[in-house]
Amino acid sequence: MGLALSSAWGQQQTTPRYAQRGLGKFVYQTLNDTSSAASSRVLVFPAAGFSPETSLEIGLRVFSLYYAKGDTAVNRLSELVLYGFVTLRGQFGAQLENAIYSDKNTYYLLGRARYQQFPLLYFGIGPNTKPDNPALVNSHYFQTRQRVLRKVIENWYIGPEIDFQSLQRIEFERVDPNAFDIPLGGRGSTTLELGVAIVYDDRKNVLNVRKGAFFETAALRNVRLNNDFQFQRLLFDARFFRPLGRYNRVLGIQAIGTFMEGDVPFNNLALLGGESAMRGYYLGRYRDKNLLAAQAELRWLPFNFSKRWGGTVFGGVGTVAPTLSSLQLNQFRWAVGGGIRFLFFQKKDVYLRADLGFTREGTGLYFSLGEAF
């Protein structure tokens, strides 16, 4: 009894007064989370952003991290991320991302689903579109892409893949009506792509890979749903990670490709940009049937002089084209940048990231939990 009281009193004495109740307590316990790696964690925190097409954006992010059956020796870290937001203009959206491993990593559920009712920027199709005066595309958009994979041999998975997209209630707002025509699918589209994915994955922690590799290749074909969109898609995504001399210094390399044939709605085309590859470009700044991109990132997680703070530098190149044979070196775009990291879950080795990407057209700022790739 006396020992218990002494322990509680000592803990209270070492905790700052602001952190002993209310919001201060929540923030302090979150930033100083020392729960075991085997324990599951659910974290909820506010998020905010701003862009010209949406104005101020506020929302919530919910993260769930766990190991199947709490087994950290055999099983890989699973993640669920839910993000919902509204804007001052009455727009809203939600997105769910999942990378879930079953016990003994036998099954692997990988994908995402998103719904959004806010404007997209459409710059046109091809590698030479201009950055000025993009169209504002107001629409209701839903997409889900999922792979249900089963391990066939060590680290190798195979299974069906589905990609469903619906773009409805579309309204194009063009500053210059003569800049480009309404693209295929510009009056609305619903597509269902079915196919097979083959994945190699020996990563232990998908949110912060220190050593390992990931490779995915998939072939999909659209199933006609009362429309004229008949197309097929091949894609690959290859990632390699190696420590450089020290455990806290990691080099990550990624190459991605998408190759499509047929009559493809503009929202199904391969998109260059976003928070993962080619950071600094708006997602969809360039779009077309074929895409090639590569990036490299050097990570210090953490810095030698800190236990929780780290950083990265990164750079990438990429382009799009209507056909594979028309890809040209002089049409590749570049993006470079750097970021700051904070070790959020100390036992699970998961960092918060803030990245700033630079391109010849401007910059992009990104916040998230876990690395970009």
mmCIF file of C-alpha atoms in Angstrom:
data_model
loop_
_atom_site.group_PDB
_atom_site.id
_atom_site.type_symbol
_atom_site.label_atom_id
_atom_site.label_comp_id
_atom_site.label_asym_id
_atom_site.label_seq_id
_atom_site.Cartn_x
_atom_site.Cartn_y
_atom_site.Cartn_z
ATOM 1 C CA MET A 1 0.000 0.000 0.000
ATOM 2 C CA GLY A 2 2.738 2.386 1.007
ATOM 3 C CA LEU A 3 4.787 1.447 -2.035
ATOM 4 C CA ALA A 4 1.793 2.020 -4.338
ATOM 5 C CA LEU A 5 1.100 5.432 -2.842
ATOM 6 C CA SER A 6 4.765 6.350 -3.119
ATOM 7 C CA SER A 7 4.849 5.301 -6.779
ATOM 8 C CA ALA A 8 1.720 7.279 -7.638
ATOM 9 C CA TRP A 9 3.033 10.345 -5.774
ATOM 10 C CA GLY A 10 6.381 10.111 -7.585
ATOM 11 C CA GLN A 11 4.708 9.836 -10.972
ATOM 12 C CA GLN A 12 2.536 12.877 -10.237
ATOM 13 C CA GLN A 13 5.584 14.854 -9.175
ATOM 14 C CA THR A 14 7.444 14.118 -12.437
ATOM 15 C CA THR A 15 4.445 15.018 -14.614
ATOM 16 C CA PRO A 16 4.137 18.744 -15.419
ATOM 17 C CA ARG A 17 1.109 20.424 -13.861
ATOM 18 C CA TYR A 18 -0.378 21.292 -17.265
ATOM 19 C CA ALA A 19 -0.330 17.586 -18.155
ATOM 20 C CA GLN A 20 -2.331 16.325 -15.186
ATOM 21 C CA ARG A 21 -5.816 16.998 -16.567
ATOM 22 C CA GLY A 22 -7.904 17.749 -19.640
ATOM 23 C CA LEU A 23 -6.381 18.484 -23.039
ATOM 24 C CA GLY A 24 -2.920 18.966 -21.567
ATOM 25 C CA LYS A 25 -3.003 15.448 -20.157
ATOM 26 C CA PHE A 26 -4.070 13.996 -23.524
ATOM 27 C CA VAL A 27 -1.299 15.810 -25.413
ATOM 28 C CA TYR A 28 1.363 14.892 -22.848
ATOM 29 C CA GLN A 29 0.419 11.215 -22.748
ATOM 30 C CA THR A 30 0.289 11.039 -26.554
ATOM 31 C CA LEU A 31 3.700 12.634 -27.054
ATOM 32 C CA ASN A 32 5.220 10.506 -24.300
ATOM 33 C CA ASP A 33 3.570 7.234 -25.208
ATOM 34 C CA THR A 34 5.732 4.346 -24.006
ATOM 35 C CA SER A 35 3.215 1.520 -24.355
ATOM 36 C CA SER A 36 4.726 -1.777 -25.438
ATOM 37 C CA ALA A 37 5.108 -2.609 -29.106
ATOM 38 C CA ALA A 38 2.665 -5.509 -28.695
ATOM 39 C CA SER A 39 -0.181 -3.301 -27.472
ATOM 40 C CA SER A 40 -2.685 -1.898 -29.967
ATOM 41 C CA ARG A 41 -2.981 1.875 -30.178
ATOM 42 C CA VAL A 42 -5.751 4.114 -31.473
ATOM 43 C CA LEU A 43 -4.928 7.774 -31.865
ATOM 44 C CA VAL A 44 -7.285 10.612 -32.752
ATOM 45 C CA PHE A 45 -6.041 14.103 -33.463
ATOM 46 C CA PRO A 46 -7.217 17.165 -35.390
ATOM 47 C CA ALA A 47 -5.878 18.104 -38.814
ATOM 48 C CA ALA A 48 -6.028 21.298 -40.837
ATOM 49 C CA GLY A 49 -4.991 22.497 -44.279
ATOM 50 C CA PHE A 50 -5.544 25.163 -46.877
ATOM 51 C CA SER A 51 -5.732 25.290 -50.662
ATOM 52 C CA PRO A 52 -7.210 27.825 -53.086
ATOM 53 C CA GLU A 53 -9.844 25.399 -54.358
ATOM 54 C CA THR A 54 -11.137 24.390 -50.894
ATOM 55 C CA SER A 55 -10.207 27.331 -48.595
ATOM 56 C CA LEU A 56 -9.641 26.312 -44.956
ATOM 57 C CA GLU A 57 -9.936 22.582 -44.357
ATOM 58 C CA ILE A 58 -10.412 21.064 -40.899
ATOM 59 C CA GLY A 59 -10.866 17.451 -39.912
ATOM 60 C CA LEU A 60 -9.862 14.474 -37.811
ATOM 61 C CA ARG A 61 -7.377 11.672 -38.372
ATOM 62 C CA VAL A 62 -7.817 8.349 -36.615
ATOM 63 C CA PHE A 63 -4.893 5.897 -36.590
ATOM 64 C CA SER A 64 -5.019 2.290 -35.420
ATOM 65 C CA LEU A 65 -1.740 0.362 -35.162
ATOM 66 C CA TYR A 66 -1.451 -3.215 -33.964
ATOM 67 C CA TYR A 67 0.188 -6.604 -34.384
ATOM 68 C CA ALA A 68 -2.095 -9.612 -34.949
ATOM 69 C CA LYS A 69 -2.463 -11.418 -31.603
ATOM 70 C CA GLY A 70 0.115 -9.002 -30.176
ATOM 71 C CA ASP A 71 2.935 -11.102 -31.648
ATOM 72 C CA THR A 72 5.749 -8.694 -32.558
ATOM 73 C CA ALA A 73 8.285 -11.448 -33.244
ATOM 74 C CA VAL A 74 6.443 -13.039 -36.186
ATOM 75 C CA ASN A 75 3.638 -10.738 -37.280
ATOM 76 C CA ARG A 76 3.998 -7.445 -39.114
ATOM 77 C CA LEU A 77 2.606 -4.104 -38.014
ATOM 78 C CA SER A 78 -0.928 -3.495 -39.320
ATOM 79 C CA GLU A 79 -2.375 -0.034 -39.827
ATOM 80 C CA LEU A 80 -5.778 1.547 -40.356
ATOM 81 C CA VAL A 81 -5.995 5.271 -41.082
ATOM 82 C CA LEU A 82 -9.315 7.142 -41.278
ATOM 83 C CA TYR A 83 -9.395 10.806 -42.280
ATOM 84 C CA GLY A 84 -12.477 12.989 -42.513
ATOM 85 C CA PHE A 85 -12.696 16.719 -43.229
ATOM 86 C CA VAL A 86 -14.954 19.653 -44.071
ATOM 87 C CA THR A 87 -14.130 23.046 -45.580
ATOM 88 C CA LEU A 88 -15.473 26.532 -45.061
ATOM 89 C CA ARG A 89 -17.138 26.217 -48.474
ATOM 90 C CA GLY A 90 -19.294 23.297 -47.380
ATOM 91 C CA GLN A 91 -17.181 20.631 -49.073
ATOM 92 C CA PHE A 92 -16.321 17.379 -47.345
ATOM 93 C CA GLY A 93 -14.578 14.067 -47.782
ATOM 94 C CA ALA A 94 -13.344 10.920 -46.059
ATOM 95 C CA GLN A 95 -10.600 8.392 -46.725
ATOM 96 C CA LEU A 96 -9.721 5.009 -45.237
ATOM 97 C CA GLU A 97 -6.331 3.364 -45.825
ATOM 98 C CA ASN A 98 -5.494 -0.157 -44.729
ATOM 99 C CA ALA A 99 -2.496 -2.469 -44.614
ATOM 100 C CA ILE A 100 -3.656 -5.409 -42.506
ATOM 101 C CA TYR A 101 -1.759 -8.635 -41.840
ATOM 102 C CA SER A 102 -3.405 -11.702 -40.339
ATOM 103 C CA ASP A 103 -1.718 -13.995 -37.836
ATOM 104 C CA LYS A 104 1.578 -15.365 -39.201
ATOM 105 C CA ASN A 105 1.159 -12.896 -42.099
ATOM 106 C CA THR A 106 -0.854 -15.511 -43.993
ATOM 107 C CA TYR A 107 -3.310 -12.990 -45.419
ATOM 108 C CA TYR A 108 -2.637 -9.400 -46.431
ATOM 109 C CA LEU A 109 -5.410 -6.851 -47.065
ATOM 110 C CA LEU A 110 -4.000 -3.777 -48.786
ATOM 111 C CA GLY A 111 -5.917 -0.819 -50.158
ATOM 112 C CA ARG A 112 -7.934 2.305 -49.570
ATOM 113 C CA ALA A 113 -11.387 3.804 -50.018
ATOM 114 C CA ARG A 114 -12.284 7.470 -50.351
ATOM 115 C CA TYR A 115 -15.262 9.700 -50.925
ATOM 116 C CA GLN A 116 -15.003 13.388 -51.658
ATOM 117 C CA GLN A 117 -17.322 16.181 -52.555
ATOM 118 C CA PHE A 118 -14.943 18.978 -53.359
ATOM 119 C CA PRO A 119 -13.332 20.347 -56.526
ATOM 120 C CA LEU A 120 -10.450 18.753 -58.404
ATOM 121 C CA LEU A 121 -8.003 20.704 -60.527
ATOM 122 C CA TYR A 122 -7.857 19.531 -64.140
ATOM 123 C CA PHE A 123 -4.888 20.741 -66.203
ATOM 124 C CA GLY A 124 -5.554 18.615 -69.266
ATOM 125 C CA ILE A 125 -4.038 15.346 -70.472
ATOM 126 C CA GLY A 126 -0.418 14.736 -71.456
ATOM 127 C CA PRO A 127 3.124 15.726 -70.455
ATOM 128 C CA ASN A 128 2.986 19.270 -71.864
ATOM 129 C CA THR A 129 -0.065 20.747 -70.153
ATOM 130 C CA LYS A 130 0.265 24.309 -68.863
ATOM 131 C CA PRO A 131 0.116 25.180 -65.163
ATOM 132 C CA ASP A 132 -2.030 28.272 -65.771
ATOM 133 C CA ASN A 133 -5.831 28.388 -65.622
ATOM 134 C CA PRO A 134 -6.738 24.793 -64.765
ATOM 135 C CA ALA A 135 -10.400 23.834 -64.798
ATOM 136 C CA LEU A 136 -12.173 23.442 -61.481
ATOM 137 C CA VAL A 137 -14.083 20.159 -61.533
ATOM 138 C CA ASN A 138 -16.889 20.001 -58.984
ATOM 139 C CA SER A 139 -18.089 16.439 -58.500
ATOM 140 C CA HIS A 140 -19.036 13.615 -56.175
ATOM 141 C CA TYR A 141 -16.248 11.051 -56.307
ATOM 142 C CA PHE A 142 -15.941 7.591 -54.758
ATOM 143 C CA GLN A 143 -13.121 5.106 -55.177
ATOM 144 C CA THR A 144 -12.109 1.892 -53.518
ATOM 145 C CA ARG A 145 -9.059 -0.157 -54.434
ATOM 146 C CA GLN A 146 -8.384 -3.365 -52.539
ATOM 147 C CA ARG A 147 -6.111 -6.375 -52.818
ATOM 148 C CA VAL A 148 -6.966 -9.552 -50.912
ATOM 149 C CA LEU A 149 -3.701 -11.469 -50.903
ATOM 150 C CA ARG A 150 -2.637 -14.853 -49.603
ATOM 151 C CA LYS A 151 0.910 -15.931 -48.882
ATOM 152 C CA VAL A 152 1.995 -18.718 -51.233
ATOM 153 C CA ILE A 153 5.649 -18.962 -50.193
ATOM 154 C CA GLU A 154 7.738 -16.897 -47.808
ATOM 155 C CA ASN A 155 7.113 -13.160 -48.470
ATOM 156 C CA TRP A 156 5.230 -13.836 -51.738
ATOM 157 C CA TYR A 157 1.501 -13.107 -52.007
ATOM 158 C CA ILE A 158 -1.085 -13.466 -54.753
ATOM 159 C CA GLY A 159 -4.766 -12.617 -54.945
ATOM 160 C CA PRO A 160 -7.577 -10.685 -56.613
ATOM 161 C CA GLU A 161 -7.527 -6.917 -56.989
ATOM 162 C CA ILE A 162 -10.497 -4.601 -57.474
ATOM 163 C CA ASP A 163 -10.630 -0.916 -58.386
ATOM 164 C CA PHE A 164 -14.069 0.710 -58.398
ATOM 165 C CA GLN A 165 -14.497 4.393 -59.280
ATOM 166 C CA SER A 166 -17.582 6.558 -59.649
ATOM 167 C CA LEU A 167 -17.484 10.214 -60.672
ATOM 168 C CA GLN A 168 -20.895 11.886 -60.809
ATOM 169 C CA ARG A 169 -22.612 15.299 -60.737
ATOM 170 C CA ILE A 170 -19.717 16.823 -62.641
ATOM 171 C CA GLU A 171 -19.429 20.504 -63.387
ATOM 172 C CA PHE A 172 -16.399 21.934 -65.218
ATOM 173 C CA GLU A 173 -15.544 25.544 -64.421
ATOM 174 C CA ARG A 174 -13.066 26.723 -67.052
ATOM 175 C CA VAL A 175 -11.386 30.128 -66.900
ATOM 176 C CA ASP A 176 -10.564 29.769 -70.600
ATOM 177 C CA PRO A 177 -13.268 27.724 -72.409
ATOM 178 C CA ASN A 178 -10.901 27.289 -75.365
ATOM 179 C CA ALA A 179 -8.034 25.864 -73.296
ATOM 180 C CA PHE A 180 -9.181 22.246 -73.722
ATOM 181 C CA ASP A 181 -12.262 20.187 -74.508
ATOM 182 C CA ILE A 182 -14.300 18.276 -71.961
ATOM 183 C CA PRO A 183 -12.382 14.963 -71.663
ATOM 184 C CA LEU A 184 -13.694 11.421 -71.934
ATOM 185 C CA GLY A 185 -15.683 10.764 -68.768
ATOM 186 C CA GLY A 186 -16.291 14.477 -68.267
ATOM 187 C CA ARG A 187 -20.053 13.898 -68.095
ATOM 188 C CA GLY A 188 -19.699 11.186 -65.470
ATOM 189 C CA SER A 189 -18.360 7.650 -65.291
ATOM 190 C CA THR A 190 -18.560 4.454 -63.278
ATOM 191 C CA THR A 191 -15.897 1.799 -63.764
ATOM 192 C CA LEU A 192 -15.054 -1.528 -62.173
ATOM 193 C CA GLU A 193 -11.598 -2.954 -62.803
ATOM 194 C CA LEU A 194 -10.933 -6.574 -61.874
ATOM 195 C CA GLY A 195 -7.606 -8.342 -61.954
ATOM 196 C CA VAL A 196 -4.829 -10.201 -60.204
ATOM 197 C CA ALA A 197 -1.964 -8.866 -58.109
ATOM 198 C CA ILE A 198 1.345 -10.505 -57.227
ATOM 199 C CA VAL A 199 3.238 -9.002 -54.295
ATOM 200 C CA TYR A 200 6.631 -9.590 -52.690
ATOM 201 C CA ASP A 201 6.895 -7.973 -49.265
ATOM 202 C CA ASP A 202 9.458 -8.603 -46.541
ATOM 203 C CA ARG A 203 9.000 -5.282 -44.722
ATOM 204 C CA LYS A 204 8.476 -5.554 -40.976
ATOM 205 C CA ASN A 205 7.048 -2.079 -40.386
ATOM 206 C CA VAL A 206 5.274 -0.578 -43.410
ATOM 207 C CA LEU A 207 5.168 2.885 -41.794
ATOM 208 C CA ASN A 208 8.937 3.081 -41.333
ATOM 209 C CA VAL A 209 10.976 0.561 -43.305
ATOM 210 C CA ARG A 210 14.607 0.301 -42.235
ATOM 211 C CA LYS A 211 15.496 -2.730 -44.337
ATOM 212 C CA GLY A 212 13.540 -4.732 -46.877
ATOM 213 C CA ALA A 213 11.761 -4.670 -50.203
ATOM 214 C CA PHE A 214 8.272 -4.407 -51.649
ATOM 215 C CA PHE A 215 7.286 -5.273 -55.200
ATOM 216 C CA GLU A 216 3.813 -5.340 -56.716
ATOM 217 C CA THR A 217 2.699 -6.075 -60.238
ATOM 218 C CA ALA A 218 -0.937 -6.239 -61.274
ATOM 219 C CA ALA A 219 -3.073 -6.605 -64.382
ATOM 220 C CA LEU A 220 -6.640 -5.268 -64.421
ATOM 221 C CA ARG A 221 -9.423 -4.953 -66.974
ATOM 222 C CA ASN A 222 -12.503 -2.771 -66.774
ATOM 223 C CA VAL A 223 -15.859 -4.557 -66.682
ATOM 224 C CA ARG A 224 -18.413 -2.594 -68.700
ATOM 225 C CA LEU A 225 -21.116 -1.076 -66.500
ATOM 226 C CA ASN A 226 -23.555 0.382 -69.034
ATOM 227 C CA ASN A 227 -20.868 2.595 -70.546
ATOM 228 C CA ASP A 228 -18.378 2.672 -73.386
ATOM 229 C CA PHE A 229 -15.206 2.620 -71.301
ATOM 230 C CA GLN A 230 -13.240 -0.446 -72.305
ATOM 231 C CA PHE A 231 -9.649 -0.467 -71.106
ATOM 232 C CA GLN A 232 -6.984 -2.476 -69.331
ATOM 233 C CA ARG A 233 -4.137 -1.568 -67.031
ATOM 234 C CA LEU A 234 -0.728 -2.989 -66.083
ATOM 235 C CA LEU A 235 1.171 -1.540 -63.150
ATOM 236 C CA PHE A 236 4.229 -2.097 -61.016
ATOM 237 C CA ASP A 237 5.585 -0.619 -57.804
ATOM 238 C CA ALA A 238 9.093 -1.546 -56.617
ATOM 239 C CA ARG A 239 10.664 -0.297 -53.365
ATOM 240 C CA PHE A 240 14.029 -1.081 -51.780
ATOM 241 C CA PHE A 241 15.369 -0.006 -48.388
ATOM 242 C CA ARG A 242 18.867 -0.403 -46.971
ATOM 243 C CA PRO A 243 20.672 1.027 -43.926
ATOM 244 C CA LEU A 244 23.764 3.074 -44.759
ATOM 245 C CA GLY A 245 26.414 2.353 -42.178
ATOM 246 C CA ARG A 246 24.212 3.031 -39.162
ATOM 247 C CA TYR A 247 20.793 1.774 -38.104
ATOM 248 C CA ASN A 248 19.340 5.288 -38.064
ATOM 249 C CA ARG A 249 20.447 6.171 -41.614
ATOM 250 C CA VAL A 250 18.336 4.551 -44.348
ATOM 251 C CA LEU A 251 18.226 4.877 -48.122
ATOM 252 C CA GLY A 252 14.867 4.243 -49.785
ATOM 253 C CA ILE A 253 14.394 3.883 -53.556
ATOM 254 C CA GLN A 254 11.114 3.513 -55.440
ATOM 255 C CA ALA A 255 10.148 3.036 -59.096
ATOM 256 C CA ILE A 256 6.537 2.998 -60.298
ATOM 257 C CA GLY A 257 4.855 2.501 -63.652
ATOM 258 C CA THR A 258 1.341 2.420 -65.077
ATOM 259 C CA PHE A 259 0.530 1.325 -68.635
ATOM 260 C CA MET A 260 -3.020 1.561 -70.024
ATOM 261 C CA GLU A 261 -4.775 0.840 -73.307
ATOM 262 C CA GLY A 262 -8.309 1.562 -74.462
ATOM 263 C CA ASP A 263 -10.913 4.247 -73.794
ATOM 264 C CA VAL A 264 -10.001 5.564 -70.341
ATOM 265 C CA PRO A 265 -12.056 8.189 -68.436
ATOM 266 C CA PHE A 266 -9.926 11.133 -67.355
ATOM 267 C CA ASN A 267 -10.282 10.315 -63.645
ATOM 268 C CA ASN A 268 -8.965 6.758 -64.214
ATOM 269 C CA LEU A 269 -5.785 7.912 -65.946
ATOM 270 C CA ALA A 270 -2.414 7.591 -64.222
ATOM 271 C CA LEU A 271 -1.764 10.647 -62.026
ATOM 272 C CA LEU A 272 1.615 12.250 -61.327
ATOM 273 C CA GLY A 273 2.130 14.156 -58.080
ATOM 274 C CA GLY A 274 0.768 14.014 -54.538
ATOM 275 C CA GLU A 275 2.067 13.243 -51.063
ATOM 276 C CA SER A 276 3.834 9.977 -51.916
ATOM 277 C CA ALA A 277 5.647 10.302 -55.259
ATOM 278 C CA MET A 278 6.747 13.577 -56.891
ATOM 279 C CA ARG A 279 6.019 15.586 -53.743
ATOM 280 C CA GLY A 280 5.606 19.238 -54.671
ATOM 281 C CA TYR A 281 3.286 18.606 -57.609
ATOM 282 C CA TYR A 282 -0.483 18.632 -57.218
ATOM 283 C CA LEU A 283 -1.891 15.099 -57.511
ATOM 284 C CA GLY A 284 -3.032 14.975 -61.125
ATOM 285 C CA ARG A 285 -0.943 17.914 -62.308
ATOM 286 C CA TYR A 286 0.015 15.549 -65.128
ATOM 287 C CA ARG A 287 -2.187 12.650 -66.217
ATOM 288 C CA ASP A 288 -2.205 10.204 -69.123
ATOM 289 C CA LYS A 289 -2.425 6.508 -69.994
ATOM 290 C CA ASN A 290 1.236 5.797 -69.250
ATOM 291 C CA LEU A 291 3.360 6.897 -66.306
ATOM 292 C CA LEU A 292 6.944 6.321 -65.205
ATOM 293 C CA ALA A 293 8.444 7.771 -62.031
ATOM 294 C CA ALA A 294 11.296 7.095 -59.620
ATOM 295 C CA GLN A 295 12.432 8.638 -56.361
ATOM 296 C CA ALA A 296 15.109 8.250 -53.713
ATOM 297 C CA GLU A 297 15.045 9.367 -50.102
ATOM 298 C CA LEU A 298 17.763 9.501 -47.444
ATOM 299 C CA ARG A 299 16.407 9.278 -43.903
ATOM 300 C CA TRP A 300 17.974 9.996 -40.528
ATOM 301 C CA LEU A 301 15.626 8.406 -38.001
ATOM 302 C CA PRO A 302 16.525 9.826 -35.585
ATOM 303 C CA PHE A 303 19.380 12.310 -35.853
ATOM 304 C CA ASN A 304 22.562 11.299 -34.040
ATOM 305 C CA PHE A 305 22.098 14.113 -31.524
ATOM 306 C CA SER A 306 18.440 13.386 -30.724
ATOM 307 C CA LYS A 307 16.319 10.496 -29.513
ATOM 308 C CA ARG A 308 13.073 11.540 -31.216
ATOM 309 C CA TRP A 309 13.786 14.108 -33.944
ATOM 310 C CA GLY A 310 14.877 13.119 -37.439
ATOM 311 C CA GLY A 311 14.829 14.322 -41.015
ATOM 312 C CA THR A 312 14.947 13.381 -44.687
ATOM 313 C CA VAL A 313 16.004 14.670 -48.075
ATOM 314 C CA PHE A 314 14.400 13.340 -51.243
ATOM 315 C CA GLY A 315 14.292 13.750 -54.993
ATOM 316 C CA GLY A 316 12.394 12.234 -57.877
ATOM 317 C CA VAL A 317 11.686 12.335 -61.599
ATOM 318 C CA GLY A 318 8.596 11.328 -63.537
ATOM 319 C CA THR A 319 6.529 11.806 -66.662
ATOM 320 C CA VAL A 320 3.360 10.714 -68.441
ATOM 321 C CA ALA A 321 2.615 9.905 -72.087
ATOM 322 C CA PRO A 322 -0.270 8.647 -74.260
ATOM 323 C CA THR A 323 1.694 5.563 -75.352
ATOM 324 C CA LEU A 324 4.732 3.758 -74.012
ATOM 325 C CA SER A 325 6.683 4.431 -77.201
ATOM 326 C CA SER A 326 6.068 8.185 -76.911
ATOM 327 C CA LEU A 327 7.801 8.562 -73.530
ATOM 328 C CA GLN A 328 10.603 11.121 -73.913
ATOM 329 C CA LEU A 329 13.499 12.030 -71.639
ATOM 330 C CA ASN A 330 13.013 15.772 -72.141
ATOM 331 C CA GLN A 331 9.470 15.469 -70.777
ATOM 332 C CA PHE A 332 10.523 14.136 -67.384
ATOM 333 C CA ARG A 333 9.777 16.497 -64.497
ATOM 334 C CA TRP A 334 11.797 16.748 -61.283
ATOM 335 C CA ALA A 335 10.875 17.263 -57.649
ATOM 336 C CA VAL A 336 13.178 17.643 -54.637
ATOM 337 C CA GLY A 337 12.692 18.453 -50.995
ATOM 338 C CA GLY A 338 13.221 17.608 -47.372
ATOM 339 C CA GLY A 339 11.325 16.935 -44.201
ATOM 340 C CA ILE A 340 11.310 16.832 -40.427
ATOM 341 C CA ARG A 341 10.391 13.743 -38.414
ATOM 342 C CA PHE A 342 9.207 13.245 -34.826
ATOM 343 C CA LEU A 343 9.150 9.800 -33.194
ATOM 344 C CA PHE A 344 5.490 9.542 -32.223
ATOM 345 C CA PHE A 345 5.148 5.895 -31.165
ATOM 346 C CA GLN A 346 8.446 5.148 -29.461
ATOM 347 C CA LYS A 347 8.014 1.385 -29.082
ATOM 348 C CA LYS A 348 6.564 0.884 -32.567
ATOM 349 C CA ASP A 349 9.190 3.051 -34.331
ATOM 350 C CA VAL A 350 6.591 5.217 -36.109
ATOM 351 C CA TYR A 351 7.262 8.871 -36.936
ATOM 352 C CA LEU A 352 5.147 11.903 -37.727
ATOM 353 C CA ARG A 353 6.355 13.525 -40.921
ATOM 354 C CA ALA A 354 6.271 17.026 -42.370
ATOM 355 C CA ASP A 355 7.634 17.292 -45.928
ATOM 356 C CA LEU A 356 8.208 20.291 -48.170
ATOM 357 C CA GLY A 357 8.593 19.500 -51.869
ATOM 358 C CA PHE A 358 9.958 21.871 -54.513
ATOM 359 C CA THR A 359 9.297 21.791 -58.259
ATOM 360 C CA ARG A 360 9.795 24.233 -61.099
ATOM 361 C CA GLU A 361 6.143 25.238 -60.654
ATOM 362 C CA GLY A 362 6.039 25.754 -56.897
ATOM 363 C CA THR A 363 5.988 23.890 -53.603
ATOM 364 C CA GLY A 364 3.870 21.416 -51.694
ATOM 365 C CA LEU A 365 3.615 20.870 -47.922
ATOM 366 C CA TYR A 366 2.536 17.506 -46.497
ATOM 367 C CA PHE A 367 1.792 16.186 -42.991
ATOM 368 C CA SER A 368 1.138 12.553 -42.142
ATOM 369 C CA LEU A 369 1.964 9.602 -39.900
ATOM 370 C CA GLY A 370 4.509 7.240 -41.426
ATOM 371 C CA GLU A 371 6.870 7.617 -44.348
ATOM 372 C CA ALA A 372 5.842 8.550 -47.896
ATOM 373 C CA PHE A 373 6.782 5.106 -49.254
#
